Amino acid sequence: DGGITQSPKYLFRKEGQNVTLSCEQNLNHDAMYWYRQDPGQGLRLIYYSQIVNDFQKGDIAEGYSVSREKKESFPLTVTSAQKNPTAFYLCASSTTYPGQGARTEAFFGQGTRLTVV
Amino acid sequence: AQSVTQLDSHVSVSEGTPVLLRCNYSSSYSPSLFWYVQHPNKGLQLLLKYTSAATLVKGINGFEAEFKKSETSFHLTKPSAHMSDAAEYFCVVSAPDSNYQLIWGAGTKLIIKP
């Protein structure tokens, strides 16, 4: 089955720890994204990647880092610098990055719920 | 600047009655528009999309939406609500004036009463 797999589904972090959220896709998509979702709000873009070995900051990148060493994988690290990391994190991919002129929808994983304890 | 407004944070309907979720957008150009659905603690699933073809777009699970340029609206409808439709719905716009970034509405929670 083609799709996007996020792991783990639930993650608990102690104050001052870095944690890494996994995102893998087998859709052969070039573009991948990380969003943060808080209750009562729409999705906010953290980072995106148009192609392997390239990524760009989104609207709320502070306290987060990413890498894109393989086309299929786009892990997100929530660092200790992120002051309020408790949220639902969604990874997505699309065939191309929309800014390249293609009007394309995004496909989503099932999300990771991160809680600071 | 591009934006999208979902006019209701919550909509409550009885099972078997029509559903209307309202979405207005602003863009200087012809946009692409999408509706996504999210069930509790799940990822998002594309319901339907408008990309400058037919203005009435049919999606999955009996949903449809109509693009009305004069009203800058893309409201989501369904003739008869089912209990399984209870979820959160997001309207999304993409257009040249924001370099085709996906701009998300705040979401509308649909509640179905038995």
Coordinates of C-alpha atoms in Angstrom, one line a residue:
Chain A
D1 CA 0.0 0.0 0.0
G2 CA 1.3 3.4 -0.9
G3 CA 1.2 6.0 1.8
I4 CA 2.8 8.1 4.5
T5 CA 3.9 6.5 7.8
Q6 CA 4.5 8.5 10.9
S7 CA 5.9 7.1 14.0
P8 CA 5.5 6.9 16.9
K9 CA 1.8 7.7 17.3
Y10 CA 2.3 9.0 20.8
L11 CA 5.5 10.5 22.2
F12 CA 6.3 11.9 25.6
R13 CA 9.2 14.2 26.2
K14 CA 10.8 15.5 29.3
E15 CA 11.7 19.1 29.7
G16 CA 15.1 19.9 28.0
Q17 CA 15.1 16.8 25.8
N18 CA 15.3 16.6 22.0
V19 CA 13.0 14.2 20.3
T20 CA 12.8 13.0 16.7
L21 CA 9.5 12.3 14.8
S22 CA 9.7 9.9 11.9
C23 CA 8.0 10.3 8.5
E24 CA 8.4 7.9 5.6
Q25 CA 6.6 7.9 2.3
N26 CA 6.5 5.4 -0.5
L27 CA 4.5 7.5 -3.0
N28 CA 7.7 8.7 -4.8
H29 CA 6.7 12.3 -4.0
D30 CA 9.3 15.0 -4.3
A31 CA 7.9 17.4 -1.8
M32 CA 7.4 16.8 1.9
Y33 CA 6.1 18.9 4.7
W34 CA 5.8 19.1 8.5
Y35 CA 2.8 20.8 10.1
R36 CA 1.8 21.5 13.7
Q37 CA -1.8 21.4 14.8
D38 CA -3.1 23.0 18.0
P39 CA -6.7 22.8 19.2
G40 CA -9.0 25.2 17.5
Q41 CA -6.4 26.3 14.9
G42 CA -5.6 25.4 11.4
L43 CA -2.4 23.7 10.4
R44 CA 0.8 25.7 10.6
L45 CA 3.8 24.9 8.4
I46 CA 7.0 24.2 10.3
Y47 CA 9.4 23.1 7.5
Y48 CA 9.1 21.9 3.9
S49 CA 11.4 20.2 1.4
Q50 CA 11.0 20.4 -2.4
I51 CA 13.7 17.9 -3.1
V52 CA 16.3 15.7 -1.5
N53 CA 19.1 17.6 0.4
D54 CA 17.0 20.8 0.4
F55 CA 14.6 22.2 2.9
Q56 CA 13.1 25.5 3.8
K57 CA 11.7 27.1 7.0
G58 CA 7.9 27.5 7.2
D59 CA 6.0 29.9 9.4
I60 CA 7.0 28.5 12.8
A61 CA 10.4 26.9 12.3
E62 CA 12.0 28.1 15.6
G63 CA 12.9 25.3 17.9
Y64 CA 12.6 22.6 15.2
S65 CA 15.1 21.0 12.7
V66 CA 14.8 18.6 9.8
S67 CA 16.9 16.7 7.3
R68 CA 16.1 15.2 3.9
E69 CA 18.9 12.8 3.1
K70 CA 16.6 10.4 1.2
K71 CA 13.5 11.0 -0.9
E72 CA 11.4 8.8 1.2
S73 CA 12.3 10.2 4.6
F74 CA 11.8 13.6 6.3
P75 CA 12.4 13.4 10.1
L76 CA 11.6 16.3 12.4
T77 CA 13.5 17.0 15.5
V78 CA 11.8 19.0 18.3
T79 CA 14.6 20.6 20.2
S80 CA 14.7 21.8 23.8
A81 CA 14.6 25.4 22.3
Q82 CA 10.9 24.8 21.4
K83 CA 9.1 26.4 24.3
N84 CA 5.7 24.9 23.8
P85 CA 6.1 21.6 21.9
T86 CA 2.9 19.8 23.1
A87 CA 0.9 19.5 19.9
F88 CA -0.2 17.1 17.1
Y89 CA 2.3 16.9 14.4
L90 CA 1.4 16.0 10.8
C91 CA 3.7 15.0 8.0
A92 CA 2.5 15.4 4.4
S93 CA 3.8 14.9 0.9
S94 CA 2.9 16.0 -2.7
T95 CA 4.0 15.1 -6.1
T96 CA 5.7 18.5 -6.6
Y97 CA 6.0 21.5 -4.5
P98 CA 3.1 23.8 -5.2
G99 CA 5.3 26.8 -5.8
Q100 CA 6.7 25.2 -8.9
G101 CA 3.4 26.0 -10.6
A102 CA 1.7 22.7 -10.1
R103 CA -1.7 22.9 -8.3
T104 CA -1.4 19.7 -6.3
E105 CA -2.9 18.5 -3.1
A106 CA -1.0 17.1 -0.1
F107 CA -1.3 13.6 1.3
F108 CA -1.1 13.1 5.0
G109 CA 0.2 10.7 7.6
Q110 CA -1.8 9.7 10.7
G111 CA 0.1 12.1 12.9
T112 CA 2.2 12.0 16.1
R113 CA 0.9 13.4 19.3
L114 CA 3.8 14.9 21.4
T115 CA 3.3 15.6 25.1
V116 CA 5.8 17.3 27.4
V117 CA 5.8 15.7 30.8
Chain B
A1 CA -2.6 38.6 0.6
Q2 CA -4.2 35.3 0.4
S3 CA -6.5 34.1 3.2
V4 CA -9.3 31.6 3.9
T5 CA -12.1 32.0 6.4
Q6 CA -14.3 29.2 7.7
L7 CA -17.3 31.0 9.0
D8 CA -18.4 28.6 11.6
S9 CA -16.1 26.9 14.2
H10 CA -18.9 24.4 15.0
V11 CA -21.9 23.1 13.1
S12 CA -24.4 20.8 14.6
V13 CA -27.0 18.9 12.5
S14 CA -29.3 16.0 13.0
E15 CA -28.6 12.7 11.2
G16 CA -30.4 12.6 7.9
T17 CA -30.5 16.4 7.4
P18 CA -28.4 18.5 5.0
V19 CA -24.9 19.7 5.9
L20 CA -23.5 23.1 5.0
L21 CA -20.0 24.1 5.9
R22 CA -19.0 27.6 4.8
C23 CA -15.7 28.8 3.4
N24 CA -14.7 32.2 1.9
Y25 CA -11.3 33.0 0.4
S26 CA -9.4 36.0 -0.8
S27 CA -7.0 35.9 -3.7
S28 CA -6.2 38.2 -6.5
Y29 CA -5.9 35.2 -8.9
S30 CA -7.8 32.1 -9.8
P31 CA -7.2 29.8 -6.9
S32 CA -7.2 26.1 -6.3
L33 CA -9.4 25.1 -3.4
F34 CA -9.5 22.0 -1.3
W35 CA -11.6 20.5 1.5
Y36 CA -10.0 18.0 3.9
V37 CA -11.6 16.0 6.6
Q38 CA -9.9 14.9 9.9
H39 CA -11.4 12.4 12.3
P40 CA -10.3 12.5 15.9
N41 CA -6.5 11.9 16.4
K42 CA -6.1 11.0 12.7
G43 CA -4.4 12.5 9.7
L44 CA -6.2 14.5 7.0
Q45 CA -8.0 13.0 4.0
L46 CA -8.8 15.0 0.9
L47 CA -12.5 15.2 0.3
L48 CA -12.5 17.2 -3.0
K49 CA -10.6 19.8 -4.9
Y50 CA -11.3 22.6 -7.4
T51 CA -8.6 23.4 -9.9
S52 CA -10.4 25.6 -12.5
A53 CA -12.4 23.0 -14.3
A54 CA -16.1 22.4 -13.4
T55 CA -17.3 24.8 -10.7
L56 CA -19.4 22.1 -9.0
V57 CA -17.0 19.5 -7.6
K58 CA -18.1 16.1 -6.3
G59 CA -16.0 14.4 -3.7
I60 CA -16.0 11.3 -1.6
N61 CA -18.7 10.2 0.9
G62 CA -21.4 12.2 -0.9
F63 CA -19.9 15.6 -0.3
E64 CA -19.8 18.3 -3.0
A65 CA -18.7 21.9 -3.1
E66 CA -19.4 24.8 -5.5
F67 CA -16.9 27.4 -6.5
K68 CA -18.5 30.8 -6.8
K69 CA -16.1 33.4 -8.0
S70 CA -18.5 36.4 -7.5
E71 CA -19.0 35.5 -3.9
T72 CA -15.4 34.2 -3.3
S73 CA -16.9 31.1 -1.7
F74 CA -16.3 27.4 -1.7
H75 CA -19.0 26.0 0.6
L76 CA -19.1 22.3 1.3
T77 CA -22.5 20.5 1.3
K78 CA -24.0 17.0 1.7
P79 CA -27.7 16.2 1.3
S80 CA -28.0 13.9 4.2
A81 CA -25.7 13.7 7.2
H82 CA -24.5 10.4 8.6
M83 CA -23.1 9.7 12.0
S84 CA -19.7 8.8 10.5
D85 CA -19.5 12.4 9.1
A86 CA -18.7 13.7 12.6
A87 CA -15.2 15.2 12.2
E88 CA -13.3 18.4 11.6
Y89 CA -13.3 19.9 8.1
F90 CA -10.6 22.2 6.7
C91 CA -10.9 24.5 3.7
V92 CA -7.6 25.2 2.0
V93 CA -6.6 27.7 -0.8
S94 CA -3.6 27.8 -3.1
A95 CA -2.9 30.6 -5.5
P96 CA -0.1 32.5 -7.2
D97 CA -0.2 35.4 -4.8
S98 CA 1.2 33.2 -2.1
N99 CA 3.5 31.2 -4.4
Y100 CA 0.9 28.3 -4.3
Q101 CA 1.5 27.6 -0.6
L102 CA -1.4 25.8 1.0
I103 CA -3.2 28.3 3.2
W104 CA -5.4 26.6 5.8
G105 CA -8.7 27.7 7.4
A106 CA -9.1 27.2 11.1
G107 CA -11.5 24.3 10.7
T108 CA -15.1 23.6 11.3
K109 CA -16.1 20.8 13.7
L110 CA -19.2 19.0 12.4
I111 CA -21.4 17.4 15.1
I112 CA -24.1 14.9 14.2
K113 CA -27.1 14.5 16.5
P114 CA -28.8 11.1 16.5

